[in-house]
């Protein structure tokens, strides 16, 4: 697969470095870096196009703000890319109108926000990339403690590899907390400004997704929200817990509504928003769950 990177700033540089260090260096045809270019409205994005654009299968835009993403879409079109990935790691980085414009310019566009929420979508080139980089996924060997970790899919920034390298020897019931600590130590470069689209920060959501990967691999959900079905009045309140859950708003099945609400303990980020919103007090925080020693 041939990849064109269109980047800006430290965030874009980190994405390129992660891809190069972890197996995609031969596939990167070129990097067009726009660090220092204005992110204000562009009357003519084509004026910033490179003199020559190589043929490619996929274009990845990382670290670009506002109309600079239109330049990436123009490059994708010029290169013949069958797909483009345009990430967001901060509120307002990619307004809805801009997404629609990019959609009309290329064969297939995806807009992961944050970048580490990316999963396969049915486009061959995007899915090949997403099999390596996107929503974190790991495999773990261990008994009472973590013995080894294999990264199946890393966050594009590389934080998953960092956490995996620094979590060996940790008791399995502590994986949730330690994974969160190591994620912040990396550190994540996503914004700490609340995004109204999902009611939380990009950095927090990225942390939830990282912790989920390690919790699932350890088989221990750690601290999580739990619904008491005897008190849940989901039908009456309209499942307010689902409305405020950042991961549900990110199209994750963290909370599902049936007769009552149910929380996936491994997906839960323990943000407590659902607990605070529940009008009947049916949601409490539980854990960490201890593993069986039998």
mmCIF file of N, CA and C in Angstrom, residues 85-199:
data_model
loop_
_atom_site.group_PDB
_atom_site.id
_atom_site.type_symbol
_atom_site.label_atom_id
_atom_site.label_comp_id
_atom_site.label_asym_id
_atom_site.label_seq_id
_atom_site.Cartn_x
_atom_site.Cartn_y
_atom_site.Cartn_z
ATOM 1 N N UNK A 85 -7.885 9.517 5.368
ATOM 2 C CA UNK A 85 -8.164 9.563 6.800
ATOM 3 C C UNK A 85 -7.826 10.970 7.277
ATOM 4 N N UNK A 86 -8.808 11.651 7.839
ATOM 5 C CA UNK A 86 -8.609 13.006 8.352
ATOM 6 C C UNK A 86 -8.939 12.977 9.839
ATOM 7 N N UNK A 87 -7.904 13.018 10.662
ATOM 8 C CA UNK A 87 -8.117 12.891 12.108
ATOM 9 C C UNK A 87 -8.480 14.216 12.753
ATOM 10 N N UNK A 88 -9.068 14.099 13.964
ATOM 11 C CA UNK A 88 -9.287 15.258 14.829
ATOM 12 C C UNK A 88 -8.797 14.898 16.219
ATOM 13 N N UNK A 89 -8.058 15.792 16.845
ATOM 14 C CA UNK A 89 -7.649 15.571 18.226
ATOM 15 C C UNK A 89 -7.958 16.789 19.085
ATOM 16 N N UNK A 90 -8.788 17.697 18.541
ATOM 17 C CA UNK A 90 -9.185 18.899 19.273
ATOM 18 C C UNK A 90 -10.536 19.378 18.765
ATOM 19 N N UNK A 91 -11.362 19.997 19.625
ATOM 20 C CA UNK A 91 -12.648 20.530 19.179
ATOM 21 C C UNK A 91 -12.449 21.601 18.109
ATOM 22 N N UNK A 92 -13.346 21.643 17.136
ATOM 23 C CA UNK A 92 -13.299 22.669 16.102
ATOM 24 C C UNK A 92 -12.235 22.476 15.060
ATOM 25 N N UNK A 93 -11.467 21.407 15.170
ATOM 26 C CA UNK A 93 -10.406 21.160 14.204
ATOM 27 C C UNK A 93 -10.970 20.866 12.820
ATOM 28 N N UNK A 94 -12.151 20.238 12.793
ATOM 29 C CA UNK A 94 -12.737 19.819 11.525
ATOM 30 C C UNK A 94 -14.257 19.996 11.585
ATOM 31 N N UNK A 95 -14.770 21.186 11.297
ATOM 32 C CA UNK A 95 -16.214 21.433 11.350
ATOM 33 C C UNK A 95 -16.999 20.526 10.400
ATOM 34 N N UNK A 96 -18.286 20.330 10.717
ATOM 35 C CA UNK A 96 -19.119 19.440 9.905
ATOM 36 C C UNK A 96 -19.157 19.851 8.439
ATOM 37 N N UNK A 97 -19.255 21.157 8.172
ATOM 38 C CA UNK A 97 -19.300 21.614 6.787
ATOM 39 C C UNK A 97 -18.048 21.241 6.025
ATOM 40 N N UNK A 98 -16.924 21.281 6.699
ATOM 41 C CA UNK A 98 -15.651 20.921 6.074
ATOM 42 C C UNK A 98 -15.607 19.432 5.777
ATOM 43 N N UNK A 99 -16.147 18.645 6.663
ATOM 44 C CA UNK A 99 -16.207 17.196 6.427
ATOM 45 C C UNK A 99 -17.030 16.902 5.179
ATOM 46 N N UNK A 100 -18.156 17.567 5.056
ATOM 47 C CA UNK A 100 -19.008 17.345 3.889
ATOM 48 C C UNK A 100 -18.288 17.718 2.600
ATOM 49 N N UNK A 101 -17.527 18.822 2.652
ATOM 50 C CA UNK A 101 -16.784 19.250 1.467
ATOM 51 C C UNK A 101 -15.715 18.236 1.104
ATOM 52 N N UNK A 102 -15.018 17.724 2.092
ATOM 53 C CA UNK A 102 -13.992 16.710 1.829
ATOM 54 C C UNK A 102 -14.624 15.443 1.288
ATOM 55 N N UNK A 103 -15.763 15.064 1.850
ATOM 56 C CA UNK A 103 -16.480 13.877 1.377
ATOM 57 C C UNK A 103 -16.768 13.951 -0.116
ATOM 58 N N UNK A 104 -17.080 15.146 -0.597
ATOM 59 C CA UNK A 104 -17.439 15.307 -2.002
ATOM 60 C C UNK A 104 -16.221 15.299 -2.932
ATOM 61 N N UNK A 105 -15.026 15.374 -2.354
ATOM 62 C CA UNK A 105 -13.812 15.504 -3.152
ATOM 63 C C UNK A 105 -13.089 14.181 -3.381
ATOM 64 N N UNK A 106 -13.373 13.171 -2.541
ATOM 65 C CA UNK A 106 -12.620 11.924 -2.594
ATOM 66 C C UNK A 106 -13.566 10.731 -2.618
ATOM 67 N N UNK A 107 -12.995 9.584 -2.959
ATOM 68 C CA UNK A 107 -13.802 8.369 -3.078
ATOM 69 C C UNK A 107 -14.355 7.921 -1.732
ATOM 70 N N UNK A 108 -13.524 7.940 -0.707
ATOM 71 C CA UNK A 108 -13.954 7.522 0.630
ATOM 72 C C UNK A 108 -13.163 8.304 1.667
ATOM 73 N N UNK A 109 -13.859 8.934 2.599
ATOM 74 C CA UNK A 109 -13.206 9.710 3.655
ATOM 75 C C UNK A 109 -13.727 9.275 5.013
ATOM 76 N N UNK A 110 -12.833 9.166 5.984
ATOM 77 C CA UNK A 110 -13.232 8.887 7.353
ATOM 78 C C UNK A 110 -12.606 9.954 8.244
ATOM 79 N N UNK A 111 -13.290 10.248 9.362
ATOM 80 C CA UNK A 111 -12.901 11.366 10.214
ATOM 81 C C UNK A 111 -12.839 10.921 11.675
ATOM 82 N N UNK A 112 -11.895 10.076 12.039
ATOM 83 C CA UNK A 112 -11.819 9.600 13.423
ATOM 84 C C UNK A 112 -11.490 10.724 14.403
ATOM 85 N N UNK A 113 -12.278 10.786 15.486
ATOM 86 C CA UNK A 113 -12.071 11.803 16.518
ATOM 87 C C UNK A 113 -12.302 11.139 17.876
ATOM 88 N N UNK A 114 -11.235 10.890 18.631
ATOM 89 C CA UNK A 114 -9.829 11.093 18.301
ATOM 90 C C UNK A 114 -9.339 10.042 17.310
ATOM 91 N N UNK A 115 -8.091 10.203 16.852
ATOM 92 C CA UNK A 115 -7.531 9.311 15.839
ATOM 93 C C UNK A 115 -7.565 7.857 16.306
ATOM 94 N N UNK A 116 -7.382 7.638 17.610
ATOM 95 C CA UNK A 116 -7.331 6.272 18.138
ATOM 96 C C UNK A 116 -8.712 5.636 18.268
ATOM 97 N N UNK A 117 -9.739 6.246 17.692
ATOM 98 C CA UNK A 117 -11.051 5.599 17.604
ATOM 99 C C UNK A 117 -11.244 4.914 16.255
ATOM 100 N N UNK A 118 -10.260 5.037 15.360
ATOM 101 C CA UNK A 118 -10.389 4.495 14.001
ATOM 102 C C UNK A 118 -10.506 2.973 14.020
ATOM 103 N N UNK A 119 -11.475 2.460 13.249
ATOM 104 C CA UNK A 119 -11.635 1.027 13.019
ATOM 105 C C UNK A 119 -11.938 0.807 11.539
ATOM 106 N N UNK A 120 -11.814 -0.441 11.049
ATOM 107 C CA UNK A 120 -12.107 -0.712 9.642
ATOM 108 C C UNK A 120 -13.509 -0.265 9.246
ATOM 109 N N UNK A 121 -13.625 0.213 7.987
ATOM 110 C CA UNK A 121 -14.896 0.765 7.514
ATOM 111 C C UNK A 121 -15.380 0.119 6.218
ATOM 112 N N UNK A 122 -14.590 -0.809 5.666
ATOM 113 C CA UNK A 122 -14.984 -1.445 4.415
ATOM 114 C C UNK A 122 -14.250 -0.954 3.192
ATOM 115 N N UNK A 123 -13.353 0.022 3.361
ATOM 116 C CA UNK A 123 -12.516 0.505 2.263
ATOM 117 C C UNK A 123 -11.158 -0.200 2.362
ATOM 118 N N UNK A 124 -10.687 -0.856 1.311
ATOM 119 C CA UNK A 124 -9.474 -1.676 1.407
ATOM 120 C C UNK A 124 -8.262 -0.941 1.956
ATOM 121 N N UNK A 125 -7.989 0.243 1.455
ATOM 122 C CA UNK A 125 -6.791 0.963 1.897
ATOM 123 C C UNK A 125 -6.923 1.462 3.329
ATOM 124 N N UNK A 126 -8.084 2.032 3.649
ATOM 125 C CA UNK A 126 -8.298 2.494 5.022
ATOM 126 C C UNK A 126 -8.246 1.321 5.989
ATOM 127 N N UNK A 127 -8.840 0.198 5.588
ATOM 128 C CA UNK A 127 -8.874 -0.958 6.477
ATOM 129 C C UNK A 127 -7.490 -1.573 6.669
ATOM 130 N N UNK A 128 -6.655 -1.533 5.651
ATOM 131 C CA UNK A 128 -5.286 -2.026 5.807
ATOM 132 C C UNK A 128 -4.543 -1.193 6.837
ATOM 133 N N UNK A 129 -4.714 0.120 6.765
ATOM 134 C CA UNK A 129 -4.106 1.005 7.760
ATOM 135 C C UNK A 129 -4.700 0.728 9.141
ATOM 136 N N UNK A 130 -6.036 0.628 9.202
ATOM 137 C CA UNK A 130 -6.724 0.459 10.478
ATOM 138 C C UNK A 130 -6.453 -0.896 11.116
ATOM 139 N N UNK A 131 -5.925 -1.842 10.370
ATOM 140 C CA UNK A 131 -5.556 -3.120 10.968
ATOM 141 C C UNK A 131 -4.298 -2.986 11.819
ATOM 142 N N UNK A 132 -3.539 -1.914 11.601
ATOM 143 C CA UNK A 132 -2.284 -1.681 12.322
ATOM 144 C C UNK A 132 -2.386 -0.526 13.310
ATOM 145 N N UNK A 133 -3.138 0.513 12.925
ATOM 146 C CA UNK A 133 -3.205 1.722 13.738
ATOM 147 C C UNK A 133 -4.648 2.199 13.835
ATOM 148 N N UNK A 134 -5.069 2.508 15.059
ATOM 149 C CA UNK A 134 -6.436 2.962 15.290
ATOM 150 C C UNK A 134 -6.833 2.664 16.726
ATOM 151 N N UNK A 135 -8.018 2.113 16.912
ATOM 152 C CA UNK A 135 -8.497 1.783 18.255
ATOM 153 C C UNK A 135 -7.596 0.699 18.847
ATOM 154 N N UNK A 136 -6.964 0.962 19.979
ATOM 155 C CA UNK A 136 -5.986 0.019 20.527
ATOM 156 C C UNK A 136 -6.559 -1.369 20.778
ATOM 157 N N UNK A 137 -5.721 -2.370 20.502
ATOM 158 C CA UNK A 137 -6.074 -3.759 20.771
ATOM 159 C C UNK A 137 -4.789 -4.507 21.120
ATOM 160 N N UNK A 138 -4.800 -5.204 22.242
ATOM 161 C CA UNK A 138 -3.606 -5.929 22.673
ATOM 162 C C UNK A 138 -3.978 -7.336 23.119
ATOM 163 N N UNK A 139 -2.970 -8.205 23.128
ATOM 164 C CA UNK A 139 -3.089 -9.546 23.708
ATOM 165 C C UNK A 139 -2.108 -9.628 24.864
ATOM 166 N N UNK A 140 -2.482 -10.336 25.915
ATOM 167 C CA UNK A 140 -1.685 -10.348 27.126
ATOM 168 C C UNK A 140 -1.528 -11.763 27.660
ATOM 169 N N UNK A 141 -0.335 -12.095 28.119
ATOM 170 C CA UNK A 141 -0.092 -13.334 28.843
ATOM 171 C C UNK A 141 0.184 -12.987 30.288
ATOM 172 N N UNK A 142 -0.389 -13.770 31.187
ATOM 173 C CA UNK A 142 -0.157 -13.505 32.593
ATOM 174 C C UNK A 142 -0.925 -14.471 33.457
ATOM 175 N N UNK A 143 -0.546 -14.545 34.701
ATOM 176 C CA UNK A 143 -1.264 -15.337 35.681
ATOM 177 C C UNK A 143 -1.811 -14.385 36.715
ATOM 178 N N UNK A 144 -1.030 -14.101 37.744
ATOM 179 C CA UNK A 144 -1.438 -13.055 38.679
ATOM 180 C C UNK A 144 -0.910 -11.699 38.233
ATOM 181 N N UNK A 145 0.153 -11.712 37.437
ATOM 182 C CA UNK A 145 0.775 -10.492 36.929
ATOM 183 C C UNK A 145 0.917 -10.553 35.417
ATOM 184 N N UNK A 146 1.111 -9.400 34.810
ATOM 185 C CA UNK A 146 1.310 -9.325 33.363
ATOM 186 C C UNK A 146 2.696 -9.869 33.032
ATOM 187 N N UNK A 147 2.739 -10.890 32.200
ATOM 188 C CA UNK A 147 4.019 -11.464 31.792
ATOM 189 C C UNK A 147 4.508 -10.874 30.478
ATOM 190 N N UNK A 148 3.594 -10.709 29.528
ATOM 191 C CA UNK A 148 3.973 -10.142 28.234
ATOM 192 C C UNK A 148 2.742 -9.547 27.564
ATOM 193 N N UNK A 149 2.980 -8.613 26.666
ATOM 194 C CA UNK A 149 1.894 -7.956 25.931
ATOM 195 C C UNK A 149 2.288 -7.876 24.463
ATOM 196 N N UNK A 150 1.357 -8.226 23.593
ATOM 197 C CA UNK A 150 1.564 -8.056 22.152
ATOM 198 C C UNK A 150 0.564 -7.038 21.639
ATOM 199 N N UNK A 151 1.064 -6.004 20.988
ATOM 200 C CA UNK A 151 0.191 -4.975 20.435
ATOM 201 C C UNK A 151 -0.318 -5.433 19.078
ATOM 202 N N UNK A 152 -1.627 -5.632 18.980
ATOM 203 C CA UNK A 152 -2.231 -6.015 17.706
ATOM 204 C C UNK A 152 -2.561 -4.783 16.872
ATOM 205 N N UNK A 153 -3.018 -3.732 17.554
ATOM 206 C CA UNK A 153 -3.295 -2.455 16.875
ATOM 207 C C UNK A 153 -2.998 -1.337 17.868
ATOM 208 N N UNK A 154 -2.157 -0.404 17.449
ATOM 209 C CA UNK A 154 -1.766 0.689 18.326
ATOM 210 C C UNK A 154 -2.519 1.960 17.996
ATOM 211 N N UNK A 155 -2.705 2.788 19.006
ATOM 212 C CA UNK A 155 -3.105 4.166 18.733
ATOM 213 C C UNK A 155 -2.076 4.749 17.776
ATOM 214 N N UNK A 156 -2.509 5.524 16.773
ATOM 215 C CA UNK A 156 -1.564 6.045 15.774
ATOM 216 C C UNK A 156 -0.422 6.859 16.362
ATOM 217 N N UNK A 157 -0.610 7.411 17.556
ATOM 218 C CA UNK A 157 0.460 8.201 18.191
ATOM 219 C C UNK A 157 1.539 7.333 18.805
ATOM 220 N N UNK A 158 1.298 6.020 18.925
ATOM 221 C CA UNK A 158 2.284 5.113 19.492
ATOM 222 C C UNK A 158 2.146 4.863 20.980
ATOM 223 N N UNK A 159 1.150 5.467 21.626
ATOM 224 C CA UNK A 159 1.020 5.327 23.078
ATOM 225 C C UNK A 159 0.780 3.877 23.500
ATOM 226 N N UNK A 160 0.130 3.088 22.668
ATOM 227 C CA UNK A 160 -0.160 1.693 23.024
ATOM 228 C C UNK A 160 1.124 0.901 23.203
ATOM 229 N N UNK A 161 2.098 1.134 22.328
ATOM 230 C CA UNK A 161 3.388 0.456 22.467
ATOM 231 C C UNK A 161 4.065 0.858 23.773
ATOM 232 N N UNK A 162 3.975 2.126 24.110
ATOM 233 C CA UNK A 162 4.600 2.623 25.338
ATOM 234 C C UNK A 162 3.966 1.965 26.563
ATOM 235 N N UNK A 163 2.641 1.928 26.593
ATOM 236 C CA UNK A 163 1.959 1.311 27.731
ATOM 237 C C UNK A 163 2.324 -0.169 27.817
ATOM 238 N N UNK A 164 2.337 -0.853 26.674
ATOM 239 C CA UNK A 164 2.653 -2.283 26.661
ATOM 240 C C UNK A 164 4.044 -2.562 27.207
ATOM 241 N N UNK A 165 4.998 -1.704 26.882
ATOM 242 C CA UNK A 165 6.369 -1.892 27.342
ATOM 243 C C UNK A 165 6.523 -1.635 28.834
ATOM 244 N N UNK A 166 5.618 -0.858 29.410
ATOM 245 C CA UNK A 166 5.774 -0.434 30.793
ATOM 246 C C UNK A 166 4.753 -1.030 31.752
ATOM 247 N N UNK A 167 4.045 -2.068 31.299
ATOM 248 C CA UNK A 167 3.031 -2.644 32.172
ATOM 249 C C UNK A 167 3.376 -4.070 32.587
ATOM 250 N N UNK A 168 4.486 -4.588 32.096
ATOM 251 C CA UNK A 168 4.896 -5.934 32.486
ATOM 252 C C UNK A 168 5.173 -5.987 33.985
ATOM 253 N N UNK A 169 4.748 -7.070 34.604
ATOM 254 C CA UNK A 169 4.947 -7.249 36.031
ATOM 255 C C UNK A 169 3.852 -6.669 36.896
ATOM 256 N N UNK A 170 2.924 -5.951 36.312
ATOM 257 C CA UNK A 170 1.833 -5.325 37.070
ATOM 258 C C UNK A 170 0.779 -6.375 37.413
ATOM 259 N N UNK A 171 0.267 -6.401 38.645
ATOM 260 C CA UNK A 171 -0.839 -7.313 38.976
ATOM 261 C C UNK A 171 -2.023 -7.076 38.042
ATOM 262 N N UNK A 172 -2.681 -8.147 37.624
ATOM 263 C CA UNK A 172 -3.757 -8.016 36.639
ATOM 264 C C UNK A 172 -4.874 -7.097 37.122
ATOM 265 N N UNK A 173 -5.162 -7.112 38.438
ATOM 266 C CA UNK A 173 -6.244 -6.260 38.921
ATOM 267 C C UNK A 173 -5.855 -4.785 38.929
ATOM 268 N N UNK A 174 -4.575 -4.487 38.719
ATOM 269 C CA UNK A 174 -4.121 -3.098 38.682
ATOM 270 C C UNK A 174 -3.892 -2.582 37.260
ATOM 271 N N UNK A 175 -4.161 -3.415 36.277
ATOM 272 C CA UNK A 175 -3.882 -3.043 34.885
ATOM 273 C C UNK A 175 -4.639 -1.785 34.474
ATOM 274 N N UNK A 176 -5.901 -1.665 34.890
ATOM 275 C CA UNK A 176 -6.709 -0.502 34.529
ATOM 276 C C UNK A 176 -6.023 0.793 34.959
ATOM 277 N N UNK A 177 -5.657 0.878 36.228
ATOM 278 C CA UNK A 177 -5.055 2.098 36.778
ATOM 279 C C UNK A 177 -3.694 2.372 36.159
ATOM 280 N N UNK A 178 -2.853 1.343 36.058
ATOM 281 C CA UNK A 178 -1.500 1.537 35.544
ATOM 282 C C UNK A 178 -1.524 1.893 34.067
ATOM 283 N N UNK A 179 -2.411 1.274 33.290
ATOM 284 C CA UNK A 179 -2.518 1.616 31.869
ATOM 285 C C UNK A 179 -2.880 3.085 31.703
ATOM 286 N N UNK A 180 -3.798 3.575 32.547
ATOM 287 C CA UNK A 180 -4.157 4.986 32.493
ATOM 288 C C UNK A 180 -3.001 5.899 32.850
ATOM 289 N N UNK A 181 -2.237 5.515 33.865
ATOM 290 C CA UNK A 181 -1.084 6.321 34.267
ATOM 291 C C UNK A 181 -0.034 6.376 33.165
ATOM 292 N N UNK A 182 0.282 5.230 32.583
ATOM 293 C CA UNK A 182 1.311 5.183 31.551
ATOM 294 C C UNK A 182 0.863 5.933 30.295
ATOM 295 N N UNK A 183 -0.428 5.871 30.002
ATOM 296 C CA UNK A 183 -0.966 6.615 28.862
ATOM 297 C C UNK A 183 -0.704 8.111 29.041
ATOM 298 N N UNK A 184 -0.933 8.623 30.235
ATOM 299 C CA UNK A 184 -0.709 10.045 30.491
ATOM 300 C C UNK A 184 0.783 10.383 30.552
ATOM 301 N N UNK A 185 1.603 9.423 30.957
ATOM 302 C CA UNK A 185 3.043 9.656 31.004
ATOM 303 C C UNK A 185 3.661 9.743 29.613
ATOM 304 N N UNK A 186 2.983 9.204 28.620
ATOM 305 C CA UNK A 186 3.586 9.088 27.278
ATOM 306 C C UNK A 186 4.125 10.405 26.737
ATOM 307 N N UNK A 187 3.446 11.507 26.644
ATOM 308 C CA UNK A 187 2.037 11.752 26.968
ATOM 309 C C UNK A 187 1.198 11.835 25.695
ATOM 310 N N UNK A 188 -0.121 11.725 25.876
ATOM 311 C CA UNK A 188 -1.040 11.974 24.761
ATOM 312 C C UNK A 188 -1.026 13.462 24.428
ATOM 313 N N UNK A 189 -1.077 13.782 23.136
ATOM 314 C CA UNK A 189 -1.063 15.180 22.697
ATOM 315 C C UNK A 189 -2.448 15.710 22.345
ATOM 316 N N UNK A 190 -3.483 14.898 22.582
ATOM 317 C CA UNK A 190 -4.839 15.347 22.266
ATOM 318 C C UNK A 190 -5.275 16.464 23.211
ATOM 319 N N UNK A 191 -6.287 17.206 22.783
ATOM 320 C CA UNK A 191 -6.747 18.390 23.503
ATOM 321 C C UNK A 191 -7.418 18.044 24.827
ATOM 322 N N UNK A 192 -7.249 18.947 25.790
ATOM 323 C CA UNK A 192 -7.945 18.845 27.075
ATOM 324 C C UNK A 192 -9.165 19.762 27.124
ATOM 325 N N UNK A 193 -9.560 20.314 25.986
ATOM 326 C CA UNK A 193 -10.771 21.126 25.900
ATOM 327 C C UNK A 193 -11.965 20.223 25.619
ATOM 328 N N UNK A 194 -13.052 20.423 26.333
ATOM 329 C CA UNK A 194 -14.235 19.581 26.152
ATOM 330 C C UNK A 194 -14.818 19.784 24.755
ATOM 331 N N UNK A 195 -15.055 18.684 24.073
ATOM 332 C CA UNK A 195 -15.666 18.718 22.749
ATOM 333 C C UNK A 195 -17.169 18.513 22.910
ATOM 334 N N UNK A 196 -17.990 19.468 22.468
ATOM 335 C CA UNK A 196 -19.446 19.315 22.628
ATOM 336 C C UNK A 196 -20.019 18.118 21.881
ATOM 337 N N UNK A 197 -19.300 17.585 20.924
ATOM 338 C CA UNK A 197 -19.802 16.427 20.164
ATOM 339 C C UNK A 197 -19.953 15.199 21.049
ATOM 340 N N UNK A 198 -19.031 15.035 22.019
ATOM 341 C CA UNK A 198 -19.183 13.895 22.917
ATOM 342 C C UNK A 198 -19.066 14.269 24.392
ATOM 343 N N UNK A 199 -19.059 15.553 24.695
ATOM 344 C CA UNK A 199 -19.159 15.983 26.079
ATOM 345 C C UNK A 199 -17.978 15.639 26.952
#
